[in-house]
mmCIF file of C-alpha atoms in Angstrom:
data_model
loop_
_atom_site.group_PDB
_atom_site.id
_atom_site.type_symbol
_atom_site.label_atom_id
_atom_site.label_comp_id
_atom_site.label_asym_id
_atom_site.label_seq_id
_atom_site.Cartn_x
_atom_site.Cartn_y
_atom_site.Cartn_z
ATOM 1 C CA GLY A 6 139.533 112.084 104.582
ATOM 2 C CA MET A 7 141.287 110.357 101.705
ATOM 3 C CA PHE A 8 140.624 106.791 102.941
ATOM 4 C CA GLY A 9 144.239 105.886 102.245
ATOM 5 C CA GLY A 10 144.066 106.938 98.604
ATOM 6 C CA SER A 11 144.886 109.961 96.482
ATOM 7 C CA TYR A 12 141.371 111.429 96.105
ATOM 8 C CA SER A 13 137.932 111.285 97.692
ATOM 9 C CA ALA A 14 134.555 112.909 97.058
ATOM 10 C CA ALA A 15 131.216 112.772 98.860
ATOM 11 C CA VAL A 16 128.152 112.813 96.586
ATOM 12 C CA GLY A 17 125.184 111.989 98.819
ATOM 13 C CA ILE A 18 124.035 112.212 102.435
ATOM 14 C CA ASN A 19 120.829 111.113 104.145
ATOM 15 C CA ASN A 20 119.042 112.376 107.265
ATOM 16 C CA HIS A 21 121.036 109.957 109.454
ATOM 17 C CA GLY A 22 124.414 111.374 108.402
ATOM 18 C CA GLN A 23 125.310 108.359 106.258
ATOM 19 C CA ILE A 24 127.433 109.428 103.289
ATOM 20 C CA VAL A 25 128.296 107.879 99.924
ATOM 21 C CA GLY A 26 130.985 108.824 97.466
ATOM 22 C CA ASN A 27 134.137 107.753 95.670
ATOM 23 C CA TYR A 28 137.806 107.489 96.449
ATOM 24 C CA ILE A 29 140.821 106.472 94.416
ATOM 25 C CA ILE A 30 143.292 103.945 95.712
ATOM 26 C CA ASP A 31 146.022 102.329 93.593
ATOM 27 C CA ASP A 32 144.741 104.309 90.563
ATOM 28 C CA THR A 33 141.305 102.645 90.786
ATOM 29 C CA VAL A 34 138.005 104.331 91.637
ATOM 30 C CA HIS A 35 136.044 102.751 94.494
ATOM 31 C CA GLY A 36 132.605 103.588 95.831
ATOM 32 C CA TYR A 37 132.171 103.981 99.557
ATOM 33 C CA PHE A 38 129.515 104.085 102.261
ATOM 34 C CA TRP A 39 130.508 106.020 105.388
ATOM 35 C CA GLN A 40 128.733 105.948 108.732
ATOM 36 C CA GLY A 41 129.957 107.313 112.065
ATOM 37 C CA GLY A 42 133.633 107.039 111.185
ATOM 38 C CA GLY A 43 133.342 103.569 109.636
ATOM 39 C CA LEU A 44 134.006 103.066 105.930
ATOM 40 C CA THR A 45 132.476 100.310 103.803
ATOM 41 C CA ASP A 46 134.097 99.843 100.380
ATOM 42 C CA LEU A 47 131.360 99.251 97.789
ATOM 43 C CA GLY A 48 133.898 97.896 95.303
ATOM 44 C CA SER A 49 136.055 99.061 92.445
ATOM 45 C CA LEU A 50 134.523 100.892 89.473
ATOM 46 C CA VAL A 51 131.400 101.680 91.553
ATOM 47 C CA TYR A 52 130.009 105.212 91.256
ATOM 48 C CA PRO A 53 127.353 105.960 93.925
ATOM 49 C CA GLU A 54 124.976 108.854 93.313
ATOM 50 C CA GLU A 55 122.560 109.039 96.265
ATOM 51 C CA ILE A 56 121.485 107.406 99.534
ATOM 52 C CA ASN A 57 118.042 107.343 101.155
ATOM 53 C CA ASP A 58 117.119 107.246 104.844
ATOM 54 C CA GLN A 59 117.051 103.423 104.839
ATOM 55 C CA GLY A 60 120.729 103.396 103.793
ATOM 56 C CA GLN A 61 119.981 102.175 100.261
ATOM 57 C CA VAL A 62 122.496 103.476 97.722
ATOM 58 C CA VAL A 63 122.040 103.879 93.958
ATOM 59 C CA GLY A 64 124.406 104.734 91.144
ATOM 60 C CA GLY A 65 126.338 103.107 88.328
ATOM 61 C CA PHE A 66 129.020 100.455 88.191
ATOM 62 C CA GLN A 67 131.143 99.103 85.399
ATOM 63 C CA ARG A 68 130.762 95.446 84.640
ATOM 64 C CA TYR A 69 131.034 93.011 81.767
ATOM 65 C CA ILE A 70 127.653 92.599 80.076
ATOM 66 C CA PRO A 71 127.658 89.315 78.103
ATOM 67 C CA GLU A 72 124.637 90.167 75.913
ATOM 68 C CA ALA A 73 126.228 93.507 74.984
ATOM 69 C CA GLU A 74 129.693 91.920 74.596
ATOM 70 C CA GLY A 75 131.547 94.603 76.501
ATOM 71 C CA VAL A 76 132.175 96.492 79.719
ATOM 72 C CA TYR A 77 129.489 99.105 80.366
ATOM 73 C CA LEU A 78 128.221 101.334 83.121
ATOM 74 C CA THR A 79 124.984 99.916 84.494
ATOM 75 C CA ALA A 80 122.508 100.894 87.214
ATOM 76 C CA PHE A 81 122.702 99.404 90.698
ATOM 77 C CA LEU A 82 121.028 99.371 94.087
ATOM 78 C CA TRP A 83 123.193 98.640 97.156
ATOM 79 C CA GLU A 84 121.572 97.570 100.402
ATOM 80 C CA ASN A 85 122.715 95.519 103.367
ATOM 81 C CA GLY A 86 126.121 94.923 101.806
ATOM 82 C CA ASN A 87 124.832 93.620 98.465
ATOM 83 C CA ILE A 88 124.863 95.268 95.032
ATOM 84 C CA THR A 89 121.879 94.423 92.836
ATOM 85 C CA HIS A 90 121.943 95.096 89.092
ATOM 86 C CA LEU A 91 118.782 97.006 88.124
ATOM 87 C CA GLU A 92 117.105 95.866 84.914
ATOM 88 C CA VAL A 93 117.724 98.375 82.105
ATOM 89 C CA LEU A 94 116.749 98.860 78.454
ATOM 90 C CA GLY A 95 120.322 99.090 77.162
ATOM 91 C CA TYR A 96 123.818 100.237 78.080
ATOM 92 C CA PRO A 97 125.205 102.491 79.448
ATOM 93 C CA ALA A 98 122.761 103.023 82.306
ATOM 94 C CA ARG A 99 122.805 104.718 85.694
ATOM 95 C CA ALA A 100 120.544 105.254 88.690
ATOM 96 C CA TYR A 101 120.636 108.856 89.970
ATOM 97 C CA ASP A 102 118.288 109.066 92.952
ATOM 98 C CA ILE A 103 116.259 106.985 95.394
ATOM 99 C CA ASN A 104 113.452 108.136 97.663
ATOM 100 C CA ASN A 105 112.325 106.604 100.948
ATOM 101 C CA LYS A 106 109.659 104.496 99.195
ATOM 102 C CA ASP A 107 112.059 102.221 97.252
ATOM 103 C CA GLN A 108 111.585 104.218 94.029
ATOM 104 C CA VAL A 109 114.712 104.787 91.932
ATOM 105 C CA VAL A 110 115.163 107.033 88.874
ATOM 106 C CA GLY A 111 117.860 107.211 86.218
ATOM 107 C CA TYR A 112 118.459 106.505 82.546
ATOM 108 C CA SER A 113 119.267 103.738 80.139
ATOM 109 C CA ALA A 114 120.452 103.766 76.533
ATOM 110 C CA THR A 115 117.961 102.242 74.108
ATOM 111 C CA GLY A 116 119.297 103.378 70.735
ATOM 112 C CA ASN A 117 118.256 106.746 72.023
ATOM 113 C CA TRP A 118 118.127 107.472 75.737
ATOM 114 C CA GLY A 119 115.278 106.565 78.031
ATOM 115 C CA ALA A 120 114.317 107.924 81.462
ATOM 116 C CA LEU A 121 113.555 105.112 83.891
ATOM 117 C CA LEU A 122 111.773 104.554 87.169
ATOM 118 C CA TRP A 123 112.417 101.387 89.153
ATOM 119 C CA LYS A 124 109.582 100.723 91.588
ATOM 120 C CA ASN A 125 110.116 97.721 93.887
ATOM 121 C CA HIS A 126 112.947 96.670 91.539
ATOM 122 C CA VAL A 127 110.641 96.624 88.476
ATOM 123 C CA ARG A 128 111.720 98.830 85.554
ATOM 124 C CA ILE A 129 109.267 101.342 84.066
ATOM 125 C CA ASN A 130 110.120 103.437 80.994
ATOM 126 C CA LEU A 131 108.792 106.883 81.917
ATOM 127 C CA ASN A 132 108.018 107.612 78.250
ATOM 128 C CA THR A 133 105.228 105.027 78.409
ATOM 129 C CA LEU A 134 103.517 107.065 81.143
ATOM 130 C CA LEU A 135 103.349 110.416 79.321
ATOM 131 C CA ASP A 136 99.940 111.851 78.528
ATOM 132 C CA SER A 137 100.595 113.006 74.955
ATOM 133 C CA SER A 138 97.548 115.301 74.968
ATOM 134 C CA THR A 139 99.265 117.567 77.498
ATOM 135 C CA ILE A 140 102.414 118.169 75.436
ATOM 136 C CA PHE A 141 101.049 118.549 71.862
ATOM 137 C CA PRO A 142 102.363 119.703 69.340
ATOM 138 C CA TYR A 143 105.703 118.516 70.635
ATOM 139 C CA ILE A 144 106.930 114.946 70.518
ATOM 140 C CA TRP A 145 108.986 114.575 73.647
ATOM 141 C CA THR A 146 111.249 111.725 74.616
ATOM 142 C CA LEU A 147 112.340 111.704 78.236
ATOM 143 C CA VAL A 148 116.042 110.873 78.159
ATOM 144 C CA SER A 149 116.975 110.935 81.835
ATOM 145 C CA ALA A 150 115.398 111.241 85.274
ATOM 146 C CA SER A 151 117.647 112.856 87.871
ATOM 147 C CA ALA A 152 115.620 113.150 91.089
ATOM 148 C CA ILE A 153 112.542 111.762 92.854
ATOM 149 C CA ASN A 154 110.930 112.865 96.111
ATOM 150 C CA ASP A 155 108.805 110.864 98.539
ATOM 151 C CA LYS A 156 105.604 112.081 96.801
ATOM 152 C CA GLY A 157 106.815 110.332 93.634
ATOM 153 C CA GLU A 158 107.427 113.606 91.774
ATOM 154 C CA ILE A 159 110.263 113.205 89.270
ATOM 155 C CA VAL A 160 112.595 115.736 87.671
ATOM 156 C CA SER A 161 113.415 114.639 84.120
ATOM 157 C CA ARG A 162 115.036 115.942 80.936
ATOM 158 C CA GLY A 163 113.328 115.587 77.568
ATOM 159 C CA VAL A 164 114.265 116.071 73.935
ATOM 160 C CA ASP A 165 111.732 117.314 71.352
ATOM 161 C CA LEU A 166 111.883 114.899 68.413
ATOM 162 C CA ASN A 167 110.229 117.452 66.065
ATOM 163 C CA TYR A 168 112.884 120.080 66.622
ATOM 164 C CA GLY A 169 116.052 118.028 66.957
ATOM 165 C CA SER A 170 118.171 118.988 69.897
ATOM 166 C CA THR A 171 115.667 121.162 71.796
ATOM 167 C CA GLN A 172 115.846 120.053 75.435
ATOM 168 C CA HIS A 173 113.680 120.962 78.394
ATOM 169 C CA GLU A 174 113.382 119.930 82.012
ATOM 170 C CA PHE A 175 110.134 118.357 83.198
ATOM 171 C CA LEU A 176 108.434 117.873 86.523
ATOM 172 C CA LEU A 177 106.458 114.629 86.391
ATOM 173 C CA ARG A 178 103.676 114.184 88.910
ATOM 174 C CA PRO A 179 101.940 110.858 89.505
ATOM 175 C CA LYS A 180 98.185 110.737 88.940
#
């Protein structure tokens, strides 16, 4: 349905039929969590991306960032009715996926972009985990991570710093 507004979209569903998405009411975007006919408003300017089987939701929300002196999109984790700001490297930032082991992936701006993994709410820059001997002669920077499965495998996008705008997708596997 439209949830009383002018627009709605579902963006994620888990194995329990819980759904997250956005709707617009009074010209303002709101995030929502839907379960069995009941709607929970996640707040205005909240953009959910995915939900895991524990009902944890990740995405981006706009908020004032004092150290950056402006309103930016930043990564969040929603669980049990509370939104937690995930530590990032810079702004804007967004969380794109969460698995069933409390691992979240996304991106953060750092002057140039950086792919991130949050494991137990601790931020890890995925570029620090690359084995450079496996990707020579290229100099890759992972700019965003878009998905993670329960094995910890991550789908990420990288840019080759030697060749400018050359981009490739990567499958990262934990050792």
